[in-house]
JSON list of C-alpha atoms in Angstrom, two decimals:
[
{"chain": "M", "resi": 1, "resn": "MET", "atom": "CA", "xyz": [-11.82, 61.00, 55.61]},
{"chain": "M", "resi": 2, "resn": "GLY", "atom": "CA", "xyz": [-12.43, 59.48, 52.26]},
{"chain": "M", "resi": 3, "resn": "GLU", "atom": "CA", "xyz": [-13.61, 55.90, 52.73]},
{"chain": "M", "resi": 4, "resn": "GLN", "atom": "CA", "xyz": [-15.94, 56.45, 55.70]},
{"chain": "M", "resi": 5, "resn": "GLN", "atom": "CA", "xyz": [-18.97, 55.25, 53.72]},
{"chain": "M", "resi": 6, "resn": "HIS", "atom": "CA", "xyz": [-17.61, 51.69, 54.05]},
{"chain": "M", "resi": 7, "resn": "VAL", "atom": "CA", "xyz": [-17.99, 51.54, 57.82]},
{"chain": "M", "resi": 8, "resn": "LYS", "atom": "CA", "xyz": [-19.80, 48.40, 58.98]},
{"chain": "M", "resi": 9, "resn": "PHE", "atom": "CA", "xyz": [-22.61, 49.19, 61.44]},
{"chain": "M", "resi": 10, "resn": "PRO", "atom": "CA", "xyz": [-25.18, 46.80, 62.95]},
{"chain": "M", "resi": 11, "resn": "GLN", "atom": "CA", "xyz": [-28.49, 47.10, 61.09]},
{"chain": "M", "resi": 12, "resn": "GLU", "atom": "CA", "xyz": [-30.37, 48.15, 64.25]},
{"chain": "M", "resi": 13, "resn": "VAL", "atom": "CA", "xyz": [-28.02, 51.14, 64.64]},
{"chain": "M", "resi": 14, "resn": "ILE", "atom": "CA", "xyz": [-28.58, 52.19, 61.04]},
{"chain": "M", "resi": 15, "resn": "ASP", "atom": "CA", "xyz": [-32.36, 51.83, 61.46]},
{"chain": "M", "resi": 16, "resn": "GLU", "atom": "CA", "xyz": [-32.45, 53.78, 64.76]},
{"chain": "M", "resi": 17, "resn": "TYR", "atom": "CA", "xyz": [-30.50, 56.77, 63.53]},
{"chain": "M", "resi": 18, "resn": "THR", "atom": "CA", "xyz": [-32.00, 56.81, 60.04]},
{"chain": "M", "resi": 19, "resn": "ALA", "atom": "CA", "xyz": [-35.48, 56.98, 61.60]},
{"chain": "M", "resi": 20, "resn": "LEU", "atom": "CA", "xyz": [-34.33, 60.13, 63.42]},
{"chain": "M", "resi": 21, "resn": "GLY", "atom": "CA", "xyz": [-32.96, 61.66, 60.20]},
{"chain": "M", "resi": 22, "resn": "ILE", "atom": "CA", "xyz": [-29.35, 61.37, 61.43]},
{"chain": "M", "resi": 23, "resn": "ASP", "atom": "CA", "xyz": [-26.48, 60.47, 59.10]},
{"chain": "M", "resi": 24, "resn": "VAL", "atom": "CA", "xyz": [-24.96, 57.46, 60.87]},
{"chain": "M", "resi": 25, "resn": "VAL", "atom": "CA", "xyz": [-21.58, 57.71, 59.16]},
{"chain": "M", "resi": 26, "resn": "ALA", "atom": "CA", "xyz": [-21.22, 61.41, 60.02]},
{"chain": "M", "resi": 27, "resn": "MET", "atom": "CA", "xyz": [-22.42, 60.88, 63.60]},
{"chain": "M", "resi": 28, "resn": "PHE", "atom": "CA", "xyz": [-19.92, 58.12, 64.27]},
{"chain": "M", "resi": 29, "resn": "SER", "atom": "CA", "xyz": [-16.94, 59.56, 62.39]},
{"chain": "M", "resi": 30, "resn": "ALA", "atom": "CA", "xyz": [-13.48, 60.50, 63.60]},
{"chain": "M", "resi": 31, "resn": "GLY", "atom": "CA", "xyz": [-14.47, 64.20, 63.63]},
{"chain": "M", "resi": 32, "resn": "HIS", "atom": "CA", "xyz": [-12.35, 67.09, 62.43]},
{"chain": "M", "resi": 33, "resn": "LEU", "atom": "CA", "xyz": [-9.24, 66.18, 64.44]},
{"chain": "M", "resi": 34, "resn": "GLY", "atom": "CA", "xyz": [-9.42, 62.54, 63.42]},
{"chain": "M", "resi": 35, "resn": "ASN", "atom": "CA", "xyz": [-9.88, 63.58, 59.79]},
{"chain": "M", "resi": 36, "resn": "ARG", "atom": "CA", "xyz": [-6.72, 65.71, 59.91]},
{"chain": "M", "resi": 37, "resn": "MET", "atom": "CA", "xyz": [-4.83, 62.75, 61.37]},
{"chain": "M", "resi": 38, "resn": "GLY", "atom": "CA", "xyz": [-6.14, 60.28, 58.80]},
{"chain": "M", "resi": 39, "resn": "VAL", "atom": "CA", "xyz": [-8.22, 58.18, 61.21]},
{"chain": "M", "resi": 40, "resn": "GLN", "atom": "CA", "xyz": [-10.61, 55.85, 59.40]},
{"chain": "M", "resi": 41, "resn": "ILE", "atom": "CA", "xyz": [-13.24, 53.80, 61.16]},
{"chain": "M", "resi": 42, "resn": "ALA", "atom": "CA", "xyz": [-13.79, 50.42, 59.52]},
{"chain": "M", "resi": 43, "resn": "GLU", "atom": "CA", "xyz": [-16.25, 48.73, 61.86]},
{"chain": "M", "resi": 44, "resn": "ALA", "atom": "CA", "xyz": [-18.45, 50.11, 64.63]},
{"chain": "M", "resi": 45, "resn": "SER", "atom": "CA", "xyz": [-20.78, 48.53, 67.16]},
{"chain": "M", "resi": 46, "resn": "ALA", "atom": "CA", "xyz": [-21.17, 48.81, 70.92]},
{"chain": "M", "resi": 47, "resn": "ASP", "atom": "CA", "xyz": [-19.22, 45.53, 71.18]},
{"chain": "M", "resi": 48, "resn": "ARG", "atom": "CA", "xyz": [-16.26, 46.41, 68.94]},
{"chain": "M", "resi": 49, "resn": "VAL", "atom": "CA", "xyz": [-14.94, 49.45, 67.11]},
{"chain": "M", "resi": 50, "resn": "VAL", "atom": "CA", "xyz": [-12.02, 49.11, 64.68]},
{"chain": "M", "resi": 51, "resn": "GLY", "atom": "CA", "xyz": [-10.12, 51.95, 63.05]},
{"chain": "M", "resi": 52, "resn": "THR", "atom": "CA", "xyz": [-6.78, 52.77, 61.48]},
{"chain": "M", "resi": 53, "resn": "MET", "atom": "CA", "xyz": [-4.44, 55.73, 61.39]},
{"chain": "M", "resi": 54, "resn": "PRO", "atom": "CA", "xyz": [-1.29, 56.34, 59.34]},
{"chain": "M", "resi": 55, "resn": "VAL", "atom": "CA", "xyz": [1.98, 56.80, 61.19]},
{"chain": "M", "resi": 56, "resn": "GLU", "atom": "CA", "xyz": [3.17, 59.27, 58.56]},
{"chain": "M", "resi": 57, "resn": "GLY", "atom": "CA", "xyz": [2.14, 62.80, 59.52]},
{"chain": "M", "resi": 58, "resn": "ASN", "atom": "CA", "xyz": [1.52, 61.75, 63.14]},
{"chain": "M", "resi": 59, "resn": "THR", "atom": "CA", "xyz": [5.08, 61.44, 64.42]},
{"chain": "M", "resi": 60, "resn": "GLN", "atom": "CA", "xyz": [7.15, 63.19, 67.05]},
{"chain": "M", "resi": 61, "resn": "PRO", "atom": "CA", "xyz": [10.63, 64.67, 66.30]},
{"chain": "M", "resi": 62, "resn": "TYR", "atom": "CA", "xyz": [12.36, 61.26, 66.51]},
{"chain": "M", "resi": 63, "resn": "GLY", "atom": "CA", "xyz": [10.19, 59.88, 63.72]},
{"chain": "M", "resi": 64, "resn": "LEU", "atom": "CA", "xyz": [8.09, 57.66, 65.96]},
{"chain": "M", "resi": 65, "resn": "LEU", "atom": "CA", "xyz": [4.31, 57.66, 66.20]},
{"chain": "M", "resi": 66, "resn": "HIS", "atom": "CA", "xyz": [3.41, 60.45, 68.62]},
{"chain": "M", "resi": 67, "resn": "GLY", "atom": "CA", "xyz": [1.85, 59.24, 71.87]},
{"chain": "M", "resi": 68, "resn": "GLY", "atom": "CA", "xyz": [-0.78, 61.94, 71.52]},
{"chain": "M", "resi": 69, "resn": "ALA", "atom": "CA", "xyz": [-1.73, 60.54, 68.12]},
{"chain": "M", "resi": 70, "resn": "SER", "atom": "CA", "xyz": [-2.29, 57.14, 69.72]},
{"chain": "M", "resi": 71, "resn": "ALA", "atom": "CA", "xyz": [-4.45, 58.89, 72.33]},
{"chain": "M", "resi": 72, "resn": "VAL", "atom": "CA", "xyz": [-6.54, 60.54, 69.59]},
{"chain": "M", "resi": 73, "resn": "LEU", "atom": "CA", "xyz": [-7.10, 57.17, 67.90]},
{"chain": "M", "resi": 74, "resn": "ALA", "atom": "CA", "xyz": [-7.96, 55.53, 71.23]},
{"chain": "M", "resi": 75, "resn": "GLU", "atom": "CA", "xyz": [-10.37, 58.24, 72.36]},
{"chain": "M", "resi": 76, "resn": "THR", "atom": "CA", "xyz": [-12.06, 58.31, 68.95]},
{"chain": "M", "resi": 77, "resn": "LEU", "atom": "CA", "xyz": [-12.68, 54.56, 68.89]},
{"chain": "M", "resi": 78, "resn": "GLY", "atom": "CA", "xyz": [-13.70, 54.30, 72.54]},
{"chain": "M", "resi": 79, "resn": "SER", "atom": "CA", "xyz": [-16.05, 57.27, 72.22]},
{"chain": "M", "resi": 80, "resn": "VAL", "atom": "CA", "xyz": [-17.77, 55.77, 69.19]},
{"chain": "M", "resi": 81, "resn": "GLY", "atom": "CA", "xyz": [-18.30, 52.53, 71.14]},
{"chain": "M", "resi": 82, "resn": "ALA", "atom": "CA", "xyz": [-19.69, 54.43, 74.12]},
{"chain": "M", "resi": 83, "resn": "MET", "atom": "CA", "xyz": [-22.02, 56.45, 71.88]},
{"chain": "M", "resi": 84, "resn": "LEU", "atom": "CA", "xyz": [-23.32, 53.28, 70.26]},
{"chain": "M", "resi": 85, "resn": "HIS", "atom": "CA", "xyz": [-23.84, 51.72, 73.68]},
{"chain": "M", "resi": 86, "resn": "GLY", "atom": "CA", "xyz": [-25.74, 54.81, 74.90]},
{"chain": "M", "resi": 87, "resn": "GLY", "atom": "CA", "xyz": [-27.99, 54.93, 71.85]},
{"chain": "M", "resi": 88, "resn": "SER", "atom": "CA", "xyz": [-29.60, 57.94, 70.25]},
{"chain": "M", "resi": 89, "resn": "SER", "atom": "CA", "xyz": [-30.89, 59.35, 73.55]},
{"chain": "M", "resi": 90, "resn": "LYS", "atom": "CA", "xyz": [-27.35, 59.78, 74.97]},
{"chain": "M", "resi": 91, "resn": "ILE", "atom": "CA", "xyz": [-24.08, 61.48, 74.12]},
{"chain": "M", "resi": 92, "resn": "ALA", "atom": "CA", "xyz": [-20.72, 60.20, 75.29]},
{"chain": "M", "resi": 93, "resn": "VAL", "atom": "CA", "xyz": [-18.23, 62.57, 76.90]},
{"chain": "M", "resi": 94, "resn": "GLY", "atom": "CA", "xyz": [-14.73, 61.31, 77.69]},
{"chain": "M", "resi": 95, "resn": "VAL", "atom": "CA", "xyz": [-13.81, 61.82, 81.35]},
{"chain": "M", "resi": 96, "resn": "ASP", "atom": "CA", "xyz": [-10.69, 59.65, 81.71]},
{"chain": "M", "resi": 97, "resn": "LEU", "atom": "CA", "xyz": [-8.12, 58.41, 79.22]},
{"chain": "M", "resi": 98, "resn": "ASN", "atom": "CA", "xyz": [-4.90, 56.61, 79.99]},
{"chain": "M", "resi": 99, "resn": "CYS", "atom": "CA", "xyz": [-2.41, 55.24, 77.51]},
{"chain": "M", "resi": 100, "resn": "THR", "atom": "CA", "xyz": [0.54, 52.93, 77.96]},
{"chain": "M", "resi": 101, "resn": "HIS", "atom": "CA", "xyz": [2.98, 53.08, 75.05]},
{"chain": "M", "resi": 102, "resn": "HIS", "atom": "CA", "xyz": [4.73, 49.74, 74.56]},
{"chain": "M", "resi": 103, "resn": "ARG", "atom": "CA", "xyz": [6.79, 50.25, 71.40]},
{"chain": "M", "resi": 104, "resn": "GLY", "atom": "CA", "xyz": [7.37, 52.76, 68.66]},
{"chain": "M", "resi": 105, "resn": "ALA", "atom": "CA", "xyz": [6.01, 52.68, 65.13]},
{"chain": "M", "resi": 106, "resn": "ARG", "atom": "CA", "xyz": [7.88, 54.46, 62.31]},
{"chain": "M", "resi": 107, "resn": "SER", "atom": "CA", "xyz": [5.75, 53.77, 59.25]},
{"chain": "M", "resi": 108, "resn": "GLY", "atom": "CA", "xyz": [2.61, 52.17, 57.88]},
{"chain": "M", "resi": 109, "resn": "LEU", "atom": "CA", "xyz": [-0.78, 52.05, 59.54]},
{"chain": "M", "resi": 110, "resn": "VAL", "atom": "CA", "xyz": [-1.65, 51.36, 63.13]},
{"chain": "M", "resi": 111, "resn": "THR", "atom": "CA", "xyz": [-4.94, 49.66, 63.93]},
{"chain": "M", "resi": 112, "resn": "GLY", "atom": "CA", "xyz": [-6.98, 50.22, 67.05]},
{"chain": "M", "resi": 113, "resn": "VAL", "atom": "CA", "xyz": [-9.62, 47.86, 68.40]},
{"chain": "M", "resi": 114, "resn": "ALA", "atom": "CA", "xyz": [-11.93, 49.12, 71.15]},
{"chain": "M", "resi": 115, "resn": "THR", "atom": "CA", "xyz": [-13.84, 46.61, 73.27]},
{"chain": "M", "resi": 116, "resn": "PRO", "atom": "CA", "xyz": [-16.03, 47.28, 76.30]},
{"chain": "M", "resi": 117, "resn": "VAL", "atom": "CA", "xyz": [-14.78, 46.77, 79.83]},
{"chain": "M", "resi": 118, "resn": "HIS", "atom": "CA", "xyz": [-17.94, 48.20, 81.44]},
{"chain": "M", "resi": 119, "resn": "ARG", "atom": "CA", "xyz": [-21.20, 49.38, 79.90]},
{"chain": "M", "resi": 120, "resn": "GLY", "atom": "CA", "xyz": [-23.51, 50.95, 82.43]},
{"chain": "M", "resi": 121, "resn": "ARG", "atom": "CA", "xyz": [-26.38, 53.40, 82.51]},
{"chain": "M", "resi": 122, "resn": "SER", "atom": "CA", "xyz": [-24.25, 56.49, 83.11]},
{"chain": "M", "resi": 123, "resn": "THR", "atom": "CA", "xyz": [-20.70, 55.44, 82.14]},
{"chain": "M", "resi": 124, "resn": "ALA", "atom": "CA", "xyz": [-18.99, 53.23, 79.61]},
{"chain": "M", "resi": 125, "resn": "THR", "atom": "CA", "xyz": [-15.35, 52.12, 79.71]},
{"chain": "M", "resi": 126, "resn": "TYR", "atom": "CA", "xyz": [-13.50, 50.72, 76.70]},
{"chain": "M", "resi": 127, "resn": "GLU", "atom": "CA", "xyz": [-10.07, 49.14, 76.34]},
{"chain": "M", "resi": 128, "resn": "ILE", "atom": "CA", "xyz": [-8.35, 50.10, 73.11]},
{"chain": "M", "resi": 129, "resn": "VAL", "atom": "CA", "xyz": [-5.46, 48.02, 71.80]},
{"chain": "M", "resi": 130, "resn": "ILE", "atom": "CA", "xyz": [-3.36, 49.65, 69.08]},
{"chain": "M", "resi": 131, "resn": "THR", "atom": "CA", "xyz": [-1.10, 47.45, 66.98]},
{"chain": "M", "resi": 132, "resn": "ASP", "atom": "CA", "xyz": [1.32, 47.97, 64.11]},
{"chain": "M", "resi": 133, "resn": "GLU", "atom": "CA", "xyz": [1.12, 46.24, 60.74]},
{"chain": "M", "resi": 134, "resn": "ALA", "atom": "CA", "xyz": [3.06, 43.27, 62.13]},
{"chain": "M", "resi": 135, "resn": "GLY", "atom": "CA", "xyz": [0.39, 42.83, 64.81]},
{"chain": "M", "resi": 136, "resn": "LYS", "atom": "CA", "xyz": [2.71, 44.01, 67.60]},
{"chain": "M", "resi": 137, "resn": "ARG", "atom": "CA", "xyz": [1.08, 46.01, 70.37]},
{"chain": "M", "resi": 138, "resn": "VAL", "atom": "CA", "xyz": [2.09, 49.67, 70.20]},
{"chain": "M", "resi": 139, "resn": "CYS", "atom": "CA", "xyz": [-0.27, 51.07, 72.84]},
{"chain": "M", "resi": 140, "resn": "THR", "atom": "CA", "xyz": [-2.92, 49.95, 75.30]},
{"chain": "M", "resi": 141, "resn": "ALA", "atom": "CA", "xyz": [-5.45, 52.58, 76.34]},
{"chain": "M", "resi": 142, "resn": "ARG", "atom": "CA", "xyz": [-8.52, 52.76, 78.53]},
{"chain": "M", "resi": 143, "resn": "LEU", "atom": "CA", "xyz": [-11.25, 55.35, 78.05]},
{"chain": "M", "resi": 144, "resn": "THR", "atom": "CA", "xyz": [-14.17, 56.07, 80.36]},
{"chain": "M", "resi": 145, "resn": "CYS", "atom": "CA", "xyz": [-17.05, 58.14, 79.01]},
{"chain": "M", "resi": 146, "resn": "LEU", "atom": "CA", "xyz": [-19.90, 59.75, 80.87]},
{"chain": "M", "resi": 147, "resn": "LEU", "atom": "CA", "xyz": [-23.22, 59.10, 79.14]},
{"chain": "M", "resi": 148, "resn": "ARG", "atom": "CA", "xyz": [-25.32, 62.25, 79.25]},
{"chain": "M", "resi": 149, "resn": "ASP", "atom": "CA", "xyz": [-28.81, 62.85, 77.95]},
{"chain": "M", "resi": 150, "resn": "ALA", "atom": "CA", "xyz": [-28.74, 64.11, 74.37]},
{"chain": "M", "resi": 151, "resn": "PRO", "atom": "CA", "xyz": [-30.08, 67.62, 73.91]},
{"chain": "M", "resi": 152, "resn": "THR", "atom": "CA", "xyz": [-33.66, 67.71, 72.73]},
{"chain": "M", "resi": 153, "resn": "ALA", "atom": "CA", "xyz": [-34.63, 69.58, 69.56]},
{"chain": "M", "resi": 154, "resn": "GLY", "atom": "CA", "xyz": [-36.53, 72.82, 69.88]}
]
C-alpha cells in the first residue's frame, strides 16, 4: 500500500496498541483486498476515517468506478472506525453494508470519509461518503459492525 506509514492516528491509539506490541499501521490497514485495489488510509480515529482509492483498475466494463469497489472502500473505512471505537479488546465484524451510488467516476481518485452514526457496546454504525476529485458525491454507504471480544493469546 506504499504510503501507509503516513496515517494520522490519535496518540492514545498509538500508545494503547504499541503497549500490546501491535503494529498500529498494519492493524488498521486496508488489508490484502484493499491493497490490491489501491486503498490508502490517510487519517484514522473512532470519530473520522479518511481514505482514497484510484478509479483506474477498479472499473466495470463501461469504464465507470465499479459499485463493488465503492463498497470495498466503504467497508474498509467503516471497519477501521469501528475497530478504533471498540479498542484493543474488541474486533469489528461487518454485518450490514448498504451503498447508494449517486454518480459515476471515470478517472482520478475517490475519497471516502467515515463518521459514526452509532457507537455502542456491541455494535457500531458508520456513514461513509465517497466523493470524486471535484467533491461531488459518488456514493453514500452505511456499515454496521458487530463488536466481538478479541481472541486472547495462549
